[in-house]
Coordinates of C-alpha atoms and ligand atoms in Angstrom, one line a residue:
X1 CA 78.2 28.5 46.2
X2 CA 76.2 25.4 46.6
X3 CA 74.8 23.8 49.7
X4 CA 78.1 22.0 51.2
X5 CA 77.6 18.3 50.6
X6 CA 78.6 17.9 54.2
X7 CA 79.1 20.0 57.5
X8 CA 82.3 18.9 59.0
X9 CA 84.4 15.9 57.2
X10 CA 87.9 14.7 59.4
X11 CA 90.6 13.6 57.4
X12 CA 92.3 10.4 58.7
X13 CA 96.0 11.4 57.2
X14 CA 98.8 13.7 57.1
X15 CA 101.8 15.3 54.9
X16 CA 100.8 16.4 51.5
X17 CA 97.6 14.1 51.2
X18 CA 96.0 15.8 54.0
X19 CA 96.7 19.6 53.2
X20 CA 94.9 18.7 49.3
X21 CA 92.0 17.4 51.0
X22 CA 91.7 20.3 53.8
X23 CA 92.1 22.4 50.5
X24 CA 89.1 20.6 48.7
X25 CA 87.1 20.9 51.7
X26 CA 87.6 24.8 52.4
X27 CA 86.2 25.4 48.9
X28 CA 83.3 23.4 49.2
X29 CA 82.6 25.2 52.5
X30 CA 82.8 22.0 54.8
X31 CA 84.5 22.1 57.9
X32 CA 87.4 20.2 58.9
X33 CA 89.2 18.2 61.5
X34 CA 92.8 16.9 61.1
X35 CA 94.2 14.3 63.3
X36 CA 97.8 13.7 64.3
X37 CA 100.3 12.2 65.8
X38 CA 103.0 13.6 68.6
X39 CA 105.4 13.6 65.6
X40 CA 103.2 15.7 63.6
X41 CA 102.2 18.7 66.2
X42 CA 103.3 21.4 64.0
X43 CA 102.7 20.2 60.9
X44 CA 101.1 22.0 57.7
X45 CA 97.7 19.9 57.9
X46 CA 96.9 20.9 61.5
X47 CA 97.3 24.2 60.5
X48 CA 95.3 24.4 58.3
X49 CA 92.3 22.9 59.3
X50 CA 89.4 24.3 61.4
X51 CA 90.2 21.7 64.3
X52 CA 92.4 19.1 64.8
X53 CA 93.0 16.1 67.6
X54 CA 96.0 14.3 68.5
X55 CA 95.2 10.2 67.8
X56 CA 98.6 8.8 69.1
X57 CA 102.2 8.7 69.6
X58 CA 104.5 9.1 65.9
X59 CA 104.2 5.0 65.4
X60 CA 101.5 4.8 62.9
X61 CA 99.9 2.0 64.3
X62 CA 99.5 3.2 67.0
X63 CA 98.1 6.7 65.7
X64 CA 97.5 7.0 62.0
X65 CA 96.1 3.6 61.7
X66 CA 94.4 3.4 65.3
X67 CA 90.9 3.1 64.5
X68 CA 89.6 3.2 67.8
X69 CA 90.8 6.6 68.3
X70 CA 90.2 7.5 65.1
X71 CA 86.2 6.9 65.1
X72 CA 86.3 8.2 68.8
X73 CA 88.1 11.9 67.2
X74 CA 85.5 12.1 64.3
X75 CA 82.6 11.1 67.3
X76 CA 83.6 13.9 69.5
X77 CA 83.9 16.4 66.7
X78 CA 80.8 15.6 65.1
X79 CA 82.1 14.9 61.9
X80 CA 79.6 12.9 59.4
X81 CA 82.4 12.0 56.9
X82 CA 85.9 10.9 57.1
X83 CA 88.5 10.8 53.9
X84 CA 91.1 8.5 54.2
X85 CA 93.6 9.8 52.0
X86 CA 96.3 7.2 50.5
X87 CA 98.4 4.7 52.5
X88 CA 96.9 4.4 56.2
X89 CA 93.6 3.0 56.1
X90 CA 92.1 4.0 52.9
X91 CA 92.1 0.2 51.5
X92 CA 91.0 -1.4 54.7
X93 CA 87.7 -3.0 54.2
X94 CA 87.8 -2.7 58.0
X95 CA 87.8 0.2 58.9
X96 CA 85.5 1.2 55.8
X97 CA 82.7 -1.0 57.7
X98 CA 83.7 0.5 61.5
X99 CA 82.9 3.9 59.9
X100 CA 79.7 2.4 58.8
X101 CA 78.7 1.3 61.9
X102 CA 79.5 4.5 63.9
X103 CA 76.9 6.7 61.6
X104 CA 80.0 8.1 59.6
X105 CA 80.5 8.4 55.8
X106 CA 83.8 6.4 54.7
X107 CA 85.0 8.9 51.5
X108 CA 85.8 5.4 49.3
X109 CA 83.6 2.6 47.5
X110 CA 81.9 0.1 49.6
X111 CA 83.9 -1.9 52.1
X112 CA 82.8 -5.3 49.9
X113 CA 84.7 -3.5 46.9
X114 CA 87.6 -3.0 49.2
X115 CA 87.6 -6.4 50.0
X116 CA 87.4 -7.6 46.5
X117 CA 89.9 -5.3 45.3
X118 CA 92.7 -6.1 48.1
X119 CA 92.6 -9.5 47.5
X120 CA 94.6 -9.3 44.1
X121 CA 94.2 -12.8 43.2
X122 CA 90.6 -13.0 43.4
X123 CA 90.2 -9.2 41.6
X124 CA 92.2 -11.1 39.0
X125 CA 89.6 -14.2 38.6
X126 CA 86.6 -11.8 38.8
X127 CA 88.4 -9.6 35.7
X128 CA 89.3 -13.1 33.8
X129 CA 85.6 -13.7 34.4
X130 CA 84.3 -10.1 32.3
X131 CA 86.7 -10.2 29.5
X132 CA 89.3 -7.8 30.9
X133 CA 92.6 -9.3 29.7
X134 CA 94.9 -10.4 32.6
X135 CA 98.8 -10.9 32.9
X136 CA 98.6 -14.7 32.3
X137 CA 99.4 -17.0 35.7
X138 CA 97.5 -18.8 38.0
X139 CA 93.8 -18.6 38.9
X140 CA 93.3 -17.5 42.2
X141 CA 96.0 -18.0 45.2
X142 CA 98.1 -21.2 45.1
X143 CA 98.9 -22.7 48.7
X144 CA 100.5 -26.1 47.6
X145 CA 104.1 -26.4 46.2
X146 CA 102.8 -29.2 43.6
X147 CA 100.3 -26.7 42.2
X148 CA 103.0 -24.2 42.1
X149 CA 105.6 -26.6 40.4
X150 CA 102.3 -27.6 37.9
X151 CA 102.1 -23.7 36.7
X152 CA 105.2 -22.8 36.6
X153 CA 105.8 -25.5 34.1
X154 CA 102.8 -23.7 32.3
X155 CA 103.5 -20.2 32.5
X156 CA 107.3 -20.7 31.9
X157 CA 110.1 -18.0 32.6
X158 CA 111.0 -15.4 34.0
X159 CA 107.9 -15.3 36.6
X160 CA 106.7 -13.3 39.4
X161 CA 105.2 -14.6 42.7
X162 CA 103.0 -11.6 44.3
X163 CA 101.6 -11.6 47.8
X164 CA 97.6 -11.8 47.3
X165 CA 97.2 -8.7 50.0
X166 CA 100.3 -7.2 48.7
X167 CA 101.0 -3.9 48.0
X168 CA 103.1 -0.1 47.8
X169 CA 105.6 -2.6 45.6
X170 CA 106.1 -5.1 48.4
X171 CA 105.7 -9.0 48.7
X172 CA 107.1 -10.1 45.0
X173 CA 109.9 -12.4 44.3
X174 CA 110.8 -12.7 40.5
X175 CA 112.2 -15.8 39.2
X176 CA 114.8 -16.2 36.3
X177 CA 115.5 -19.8 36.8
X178 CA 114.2 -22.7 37.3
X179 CA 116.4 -23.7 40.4
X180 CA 115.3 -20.8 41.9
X181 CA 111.8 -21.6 42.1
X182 CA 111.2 -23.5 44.8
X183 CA 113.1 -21.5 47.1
X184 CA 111.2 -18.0 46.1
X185 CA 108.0 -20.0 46.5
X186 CA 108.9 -20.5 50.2
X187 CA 110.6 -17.6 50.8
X188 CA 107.8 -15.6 49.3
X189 CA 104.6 -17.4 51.2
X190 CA 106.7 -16.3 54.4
X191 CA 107.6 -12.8 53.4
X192 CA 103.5 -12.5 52.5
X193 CA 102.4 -13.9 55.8
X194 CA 104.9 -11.5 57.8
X195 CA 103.8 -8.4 55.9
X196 CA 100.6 -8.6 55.3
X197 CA 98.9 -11.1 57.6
X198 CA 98.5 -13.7 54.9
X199 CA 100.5 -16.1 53.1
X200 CA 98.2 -15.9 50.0
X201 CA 100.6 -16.1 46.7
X202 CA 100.0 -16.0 43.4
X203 CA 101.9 -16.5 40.0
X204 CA 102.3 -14.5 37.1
X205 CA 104.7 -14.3 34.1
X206 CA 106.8 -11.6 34.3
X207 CA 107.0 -9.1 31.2
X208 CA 110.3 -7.6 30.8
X209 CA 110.3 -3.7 30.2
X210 CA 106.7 -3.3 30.3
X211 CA 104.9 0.2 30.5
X212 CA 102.8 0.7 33.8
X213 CA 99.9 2.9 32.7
X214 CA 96.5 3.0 34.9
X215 CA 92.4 4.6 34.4
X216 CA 91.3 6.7 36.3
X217 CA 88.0 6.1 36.6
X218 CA 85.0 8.0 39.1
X219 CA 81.7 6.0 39.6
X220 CA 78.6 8.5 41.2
X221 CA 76.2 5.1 42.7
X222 CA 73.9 6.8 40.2
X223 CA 74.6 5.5 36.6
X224 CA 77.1 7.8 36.1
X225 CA 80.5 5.9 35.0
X226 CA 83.5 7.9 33.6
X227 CA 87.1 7.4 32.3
X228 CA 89.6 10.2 32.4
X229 CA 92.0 8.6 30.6
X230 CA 95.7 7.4 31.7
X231 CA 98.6 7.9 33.2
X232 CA 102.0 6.4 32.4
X233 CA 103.2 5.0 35.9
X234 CA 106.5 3.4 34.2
X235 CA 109.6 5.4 36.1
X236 CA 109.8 3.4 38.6
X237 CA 113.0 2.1 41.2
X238 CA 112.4 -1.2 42.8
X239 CA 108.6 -1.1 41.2
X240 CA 107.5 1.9 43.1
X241 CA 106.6 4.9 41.1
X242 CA 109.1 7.8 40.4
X243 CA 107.5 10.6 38.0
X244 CA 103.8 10.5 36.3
X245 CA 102.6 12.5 33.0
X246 CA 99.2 11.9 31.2
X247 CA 98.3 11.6 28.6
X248 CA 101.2 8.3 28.1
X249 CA 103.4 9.1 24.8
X250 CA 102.9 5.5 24.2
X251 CA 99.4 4.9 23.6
X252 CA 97.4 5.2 20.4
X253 CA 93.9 6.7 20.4
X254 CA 92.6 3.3 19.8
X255 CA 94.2 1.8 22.4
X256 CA 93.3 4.5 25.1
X257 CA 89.8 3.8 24.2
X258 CA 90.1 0.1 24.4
X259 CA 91.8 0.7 28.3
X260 CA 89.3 2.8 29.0
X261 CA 86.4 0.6 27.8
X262 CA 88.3 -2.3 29.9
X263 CA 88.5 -0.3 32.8
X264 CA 84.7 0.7 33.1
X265 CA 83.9 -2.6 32.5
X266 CA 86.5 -3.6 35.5
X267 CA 84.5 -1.0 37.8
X268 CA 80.7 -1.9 36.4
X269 CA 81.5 -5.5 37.6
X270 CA 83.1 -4.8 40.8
X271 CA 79.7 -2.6 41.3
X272 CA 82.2 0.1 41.7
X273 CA 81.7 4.1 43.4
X274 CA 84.1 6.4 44.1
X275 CA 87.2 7.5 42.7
X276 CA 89.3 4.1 41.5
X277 CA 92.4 3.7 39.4
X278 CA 92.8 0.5 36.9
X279 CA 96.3 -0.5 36.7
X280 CA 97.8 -2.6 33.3
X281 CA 101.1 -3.2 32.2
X282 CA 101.1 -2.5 28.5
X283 CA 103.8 -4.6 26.2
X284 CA 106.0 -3.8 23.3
X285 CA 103.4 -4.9 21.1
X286 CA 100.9 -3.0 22.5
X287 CA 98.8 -5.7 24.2
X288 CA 97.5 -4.6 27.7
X289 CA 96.9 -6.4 31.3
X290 CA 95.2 -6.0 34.2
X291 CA 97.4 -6.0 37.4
X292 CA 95.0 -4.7 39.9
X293 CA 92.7 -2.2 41.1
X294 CA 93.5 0.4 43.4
X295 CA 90.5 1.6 45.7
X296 CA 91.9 4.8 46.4
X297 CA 92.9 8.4 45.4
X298 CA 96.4 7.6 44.1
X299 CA 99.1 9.6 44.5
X300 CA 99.6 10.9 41.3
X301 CA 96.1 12.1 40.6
X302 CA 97.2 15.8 39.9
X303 CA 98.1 15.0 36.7
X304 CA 94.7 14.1 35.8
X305 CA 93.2 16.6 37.5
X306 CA 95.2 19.1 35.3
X307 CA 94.5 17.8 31.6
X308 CA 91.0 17.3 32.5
X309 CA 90.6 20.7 35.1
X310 CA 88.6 18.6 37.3
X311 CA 89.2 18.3 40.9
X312 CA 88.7 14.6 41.8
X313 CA 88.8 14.8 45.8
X314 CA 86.0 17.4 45.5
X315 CA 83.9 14.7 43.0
X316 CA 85.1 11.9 45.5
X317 CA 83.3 13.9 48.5
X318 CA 80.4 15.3 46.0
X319 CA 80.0 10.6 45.6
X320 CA 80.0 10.3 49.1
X321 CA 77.1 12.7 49.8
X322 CA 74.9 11.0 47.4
X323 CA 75.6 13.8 44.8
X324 CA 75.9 13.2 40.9
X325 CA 78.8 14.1 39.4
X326 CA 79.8 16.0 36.2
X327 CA 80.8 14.4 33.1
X328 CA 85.3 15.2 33.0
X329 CA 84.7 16.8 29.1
X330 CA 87.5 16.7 27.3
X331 CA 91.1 16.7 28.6
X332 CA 93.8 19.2 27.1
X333 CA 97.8 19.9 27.0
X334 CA 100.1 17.4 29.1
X335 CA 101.1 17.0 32.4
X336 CA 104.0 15.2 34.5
X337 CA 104.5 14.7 38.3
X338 CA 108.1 14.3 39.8
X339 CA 107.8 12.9 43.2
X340 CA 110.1 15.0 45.1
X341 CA 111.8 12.6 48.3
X342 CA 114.1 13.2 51.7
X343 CA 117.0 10.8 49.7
X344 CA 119.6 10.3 48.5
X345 CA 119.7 11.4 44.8
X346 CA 121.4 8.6 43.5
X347 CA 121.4 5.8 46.1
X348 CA 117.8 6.9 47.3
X349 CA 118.4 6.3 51.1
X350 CA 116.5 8.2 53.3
X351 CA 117.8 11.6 54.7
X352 CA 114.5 12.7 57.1
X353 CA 116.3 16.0 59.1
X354 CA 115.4 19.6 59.5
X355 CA 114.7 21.7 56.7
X356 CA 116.6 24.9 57.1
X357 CA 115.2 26.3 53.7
X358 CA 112.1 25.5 51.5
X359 CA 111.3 27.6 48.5
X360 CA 108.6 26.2 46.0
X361 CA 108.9 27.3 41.9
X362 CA 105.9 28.9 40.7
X363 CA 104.7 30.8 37.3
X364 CA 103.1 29.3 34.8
X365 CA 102.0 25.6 34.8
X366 CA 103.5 25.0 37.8
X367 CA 101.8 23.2 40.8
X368 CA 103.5 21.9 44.0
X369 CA 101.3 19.7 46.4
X370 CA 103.4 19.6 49.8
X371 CA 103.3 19.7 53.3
X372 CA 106.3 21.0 54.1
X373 CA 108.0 24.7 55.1
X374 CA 111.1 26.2 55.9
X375 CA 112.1 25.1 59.6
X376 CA 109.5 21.9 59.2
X377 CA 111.3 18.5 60.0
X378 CA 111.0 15.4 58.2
X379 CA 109.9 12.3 61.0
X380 CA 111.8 8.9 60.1
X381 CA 108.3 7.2 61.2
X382 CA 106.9 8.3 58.0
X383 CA 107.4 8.1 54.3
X384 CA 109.8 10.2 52.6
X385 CA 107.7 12.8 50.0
X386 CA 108.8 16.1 50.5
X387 CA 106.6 17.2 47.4
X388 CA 104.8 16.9 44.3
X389 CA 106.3 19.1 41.3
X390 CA 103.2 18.9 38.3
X391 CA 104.3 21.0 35.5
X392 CA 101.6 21.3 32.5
X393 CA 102.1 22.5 29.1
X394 CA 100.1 22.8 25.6
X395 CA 102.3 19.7 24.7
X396 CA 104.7 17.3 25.9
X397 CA 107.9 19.3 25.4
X398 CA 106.4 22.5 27.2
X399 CA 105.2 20.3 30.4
X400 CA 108.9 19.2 30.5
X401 CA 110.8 22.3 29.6
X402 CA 108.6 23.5 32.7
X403 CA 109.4 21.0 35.1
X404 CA 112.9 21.3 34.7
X405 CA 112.5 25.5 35.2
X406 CA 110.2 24.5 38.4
X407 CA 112.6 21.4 39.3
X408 CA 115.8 24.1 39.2
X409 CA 113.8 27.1 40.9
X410 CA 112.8 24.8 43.5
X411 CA 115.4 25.1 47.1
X412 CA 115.7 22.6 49.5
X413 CA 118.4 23.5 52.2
X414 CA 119.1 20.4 55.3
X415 CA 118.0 17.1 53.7
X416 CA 119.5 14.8 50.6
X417 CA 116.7 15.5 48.1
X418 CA 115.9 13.2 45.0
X419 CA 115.7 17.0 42.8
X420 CA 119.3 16.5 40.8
X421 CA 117.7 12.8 40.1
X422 CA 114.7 14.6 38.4
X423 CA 116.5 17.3 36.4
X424 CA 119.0 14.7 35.1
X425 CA 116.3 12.9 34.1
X426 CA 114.2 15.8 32.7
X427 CA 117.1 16.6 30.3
X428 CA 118.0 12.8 29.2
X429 CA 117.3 12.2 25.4
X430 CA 115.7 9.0 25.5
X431 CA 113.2 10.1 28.2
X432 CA 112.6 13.3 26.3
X433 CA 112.0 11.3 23.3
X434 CA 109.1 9.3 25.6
X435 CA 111.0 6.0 24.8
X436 CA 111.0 4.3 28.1
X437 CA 109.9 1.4 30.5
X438 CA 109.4 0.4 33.7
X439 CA 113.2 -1.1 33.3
X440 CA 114.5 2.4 32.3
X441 CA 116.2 3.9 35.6
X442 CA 118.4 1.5 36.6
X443 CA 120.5 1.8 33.3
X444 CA 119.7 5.7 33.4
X445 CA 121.5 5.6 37.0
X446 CA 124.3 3.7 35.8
X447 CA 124.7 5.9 32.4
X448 CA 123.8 9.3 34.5
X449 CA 125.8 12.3 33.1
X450 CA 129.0 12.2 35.0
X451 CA 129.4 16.5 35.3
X452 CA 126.3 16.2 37.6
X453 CA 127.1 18.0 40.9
X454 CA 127.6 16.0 43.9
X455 CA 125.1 16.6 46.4
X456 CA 125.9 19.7 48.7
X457 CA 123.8 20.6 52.4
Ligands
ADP1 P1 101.9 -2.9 44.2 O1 100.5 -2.9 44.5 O2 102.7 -3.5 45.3 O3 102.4 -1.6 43.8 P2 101.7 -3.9 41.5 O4 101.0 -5.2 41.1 O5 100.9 -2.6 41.2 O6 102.2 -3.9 43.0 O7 103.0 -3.8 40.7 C1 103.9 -2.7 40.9 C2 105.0 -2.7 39.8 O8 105.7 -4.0 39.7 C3 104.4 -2.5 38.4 O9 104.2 -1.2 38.0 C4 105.5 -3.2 37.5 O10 106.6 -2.3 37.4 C5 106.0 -4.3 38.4 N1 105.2 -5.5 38.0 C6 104.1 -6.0 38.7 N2 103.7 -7.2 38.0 C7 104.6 -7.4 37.0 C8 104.6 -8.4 36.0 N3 103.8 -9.5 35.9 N4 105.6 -8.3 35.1 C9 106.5 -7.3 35.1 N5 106.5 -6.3 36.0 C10 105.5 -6.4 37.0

């Protein structure tokens, strides 16, 4: 085994996230230090790691996102990195700086890309700027009604307003008619300032039935650049992500190059390092855009990490340390990610609860990323992912016809889970056939086969 690119790295997060980076570290040979909350006492990712310390009460401001005791945990452990995971405080340029001042490697690009990147109107500009095709709307944030009015005669209907610091599918109105407008304008400045901090808008048309489909990318500081490809993002409920598979059974060859080339260009002139994901929505016709950056490890990076069988939270430490990284080589098979939730099925409300019964699938192809055991409980404070269910295959059909084997193996006992959601959807033609958008599960919930089982505890 090498030299371990670091002694002791604490991971600022928990649930699933935290256990895949604990999982990184132990094979790297660096120590590690979990933090928690009073909610999270028992859970999977203090378990596992070499030492863990408690940073608050379950409110995640107040624990997960305290910074002060966050710093003050990695300074009494002695830890010389910390990762931040997804959600939390991974894409605050804040904390990414406090880190730097307290002598402690932030696992993430610079705090300046951070800043760039969150502010989704001016990562738009910059893009504009290097010849990476944008959704069309307006330059930059628009504070004044008149400018608004002005563009929206431009860009015509329908239309979305976004919150600048928006994100996790939050802070966007979309407008179908023109009476509507002014009203959404309003309403949408206010929603932005309450959630994020900033009343920062910005316009752009809205494309209906689009395909979500994001780059990977990993950037070593030294020269080294790479793409490993996409992944279709478009099941999605209320624009947040559902189920995942690379490569997309949309894209040519020619146009996966092209996305790639655009996304490496994205990164070069951000001065990008570390792991980063580009997102685009892709049209009917095949024309791509550039919706934003994400500065993170994303969610639904197993999938990458299987067609290419490289681990990207080990490369994101390996960046961190000063290391070069290896080139991905080629990427083989297919691969799909169901994102397993505490809800309802059908109406997707949350159920959080005791879980009297947990038994993951297996065999081949099959991965589950999860935090969760028989007799853990699922806190209300925090987001709802039971698991992630990646099932890869040779082809497309084989990656499916295994996730519905692992989706029906798979036994969840004492919480609504979204599972029967996934295995109707696993079986539906049209998905099978790879003919879908990010407008496909609404209809697909109204159609759904009516013989499915109701839900039983
Ligand atoms: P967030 O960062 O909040 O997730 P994104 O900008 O990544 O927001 O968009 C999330 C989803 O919202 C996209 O995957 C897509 O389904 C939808 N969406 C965003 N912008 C547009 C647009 N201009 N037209 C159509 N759909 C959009």
């Amino acid at each position: 085994m090498n030299p371990p690119p670091f002694r002791k790295i604490l991971v600022a997060n928990r649930g699933e996230i935290a256990v895949r980076i604990i999982r990184a570290c132990r094979e790297m040979g660096i120590r590690t230090v979990a933090i928690y909350s009073t909610a999270d006492r028992d859970a999977l990712h203090v378990r596992l790691s070499d030492e863990s310390v408690c940073v608050g009460p379950p409110e995640t401001n107040v624990s997960y996102r305290n910074i002060p005791n966050i710093i003050s945990a990695a300074e009494i452990t002695q830890a010389e990195a910390i990762h931040p995971g997804y959600g939390f405080l991974s894409e605050n340029a804040h904390f990414a700086e406090i880190c730097q001042s307290a002598g402690v490697i932030f696992i993430g690009p610079s705090p300046e890309s951070i800043t760039l990147m969150g502010d989704k109107a001016r990562a738009k500009s910059l893009m504009r700027e290097t010849g990476v095709p944008v959704v069309p709307g307006s330059e930059g944030a628009i504070s004044s009604e008149e400018d608004a009015i002005t563009l929206f005669r431009e860009i015509g209907l329908p239309l979305i307003i976004k919150a600048s610091a928006g994100g996790g599918g939050r802070g966007m109105r979309i407008v179908h008619q023109e009476t509507d407008f002014e009203n959404a304008f309003q309403a949408a400045q206010t929603e932005a300032y309450q959630a994020f901090g900033s009343k920062d808008v910005y316009i752009e048309k809205y494309f209906i039935n689009p395909r979500h489909v994001e780059i990977q990318i990993l950037a070593d500081g030294k020269g080294n650049i790479y793409s490993l490809g996409e992944r279709d993002c478009s099941i999605q409920r209320r624009h947040q992500k559902l189920v995942e598979e690379a490569p997309s059974p949309f894209l040519t060859p020619k146009l996966r190059q092209e996305m790639s080339d655009a996304a490496l260009r994205a990164a070069k002139a951000a001065g990008y390092t570390n792991a980063g994901t580009v997102e685009f929505l892709v049209d009917e016709r095949k024309n791509f855009f550039f919706i934003e950056m994400n500065t993170r490890i994303q969610v639904e990076h197993p999938i990458t990490e299987s067609i290419f069988q490289y681990d990207l939270v080990k490369a994101q430490i390996r960046i961190a340390a000063g290391l070069p990284i290896e080139p991905p080589g080629k990427p083989f098979g297919h691969a799909i990610e169901c994102r397993i939730n505490a809800e309802d099925p059908w109406t997707f409300a949350p159920s959080p609860g005791t879980i009297q019964q947990f038994m993951i699938p297996g065999g081949p192809g099959i991965r589950v990323d999860t935090a969760f055991f028989s007799g853990a409980t699922v806190p209300p404070n925090y987001d709802s992912l039971l698991a992630k269910l990646i099932a890869t295959g040779r082809t497309r059909e084989e990656a499916l016809d295994r996730m519905s084997r692992g989706l029906s193996e798979f036994v969840i006992r004492g919480v609504k889970t979204t599972l029967p959601f996934h295995l109707a959807l696993m079986n539906d033609s049209e998905f099978r056939k790879g003919q879908y958008s990010t407008g496909f599960v609404e209809p697909f919930l109204a159609r759904r086969p009516k013989e499915t089982e109701p839900f039983e505890e």
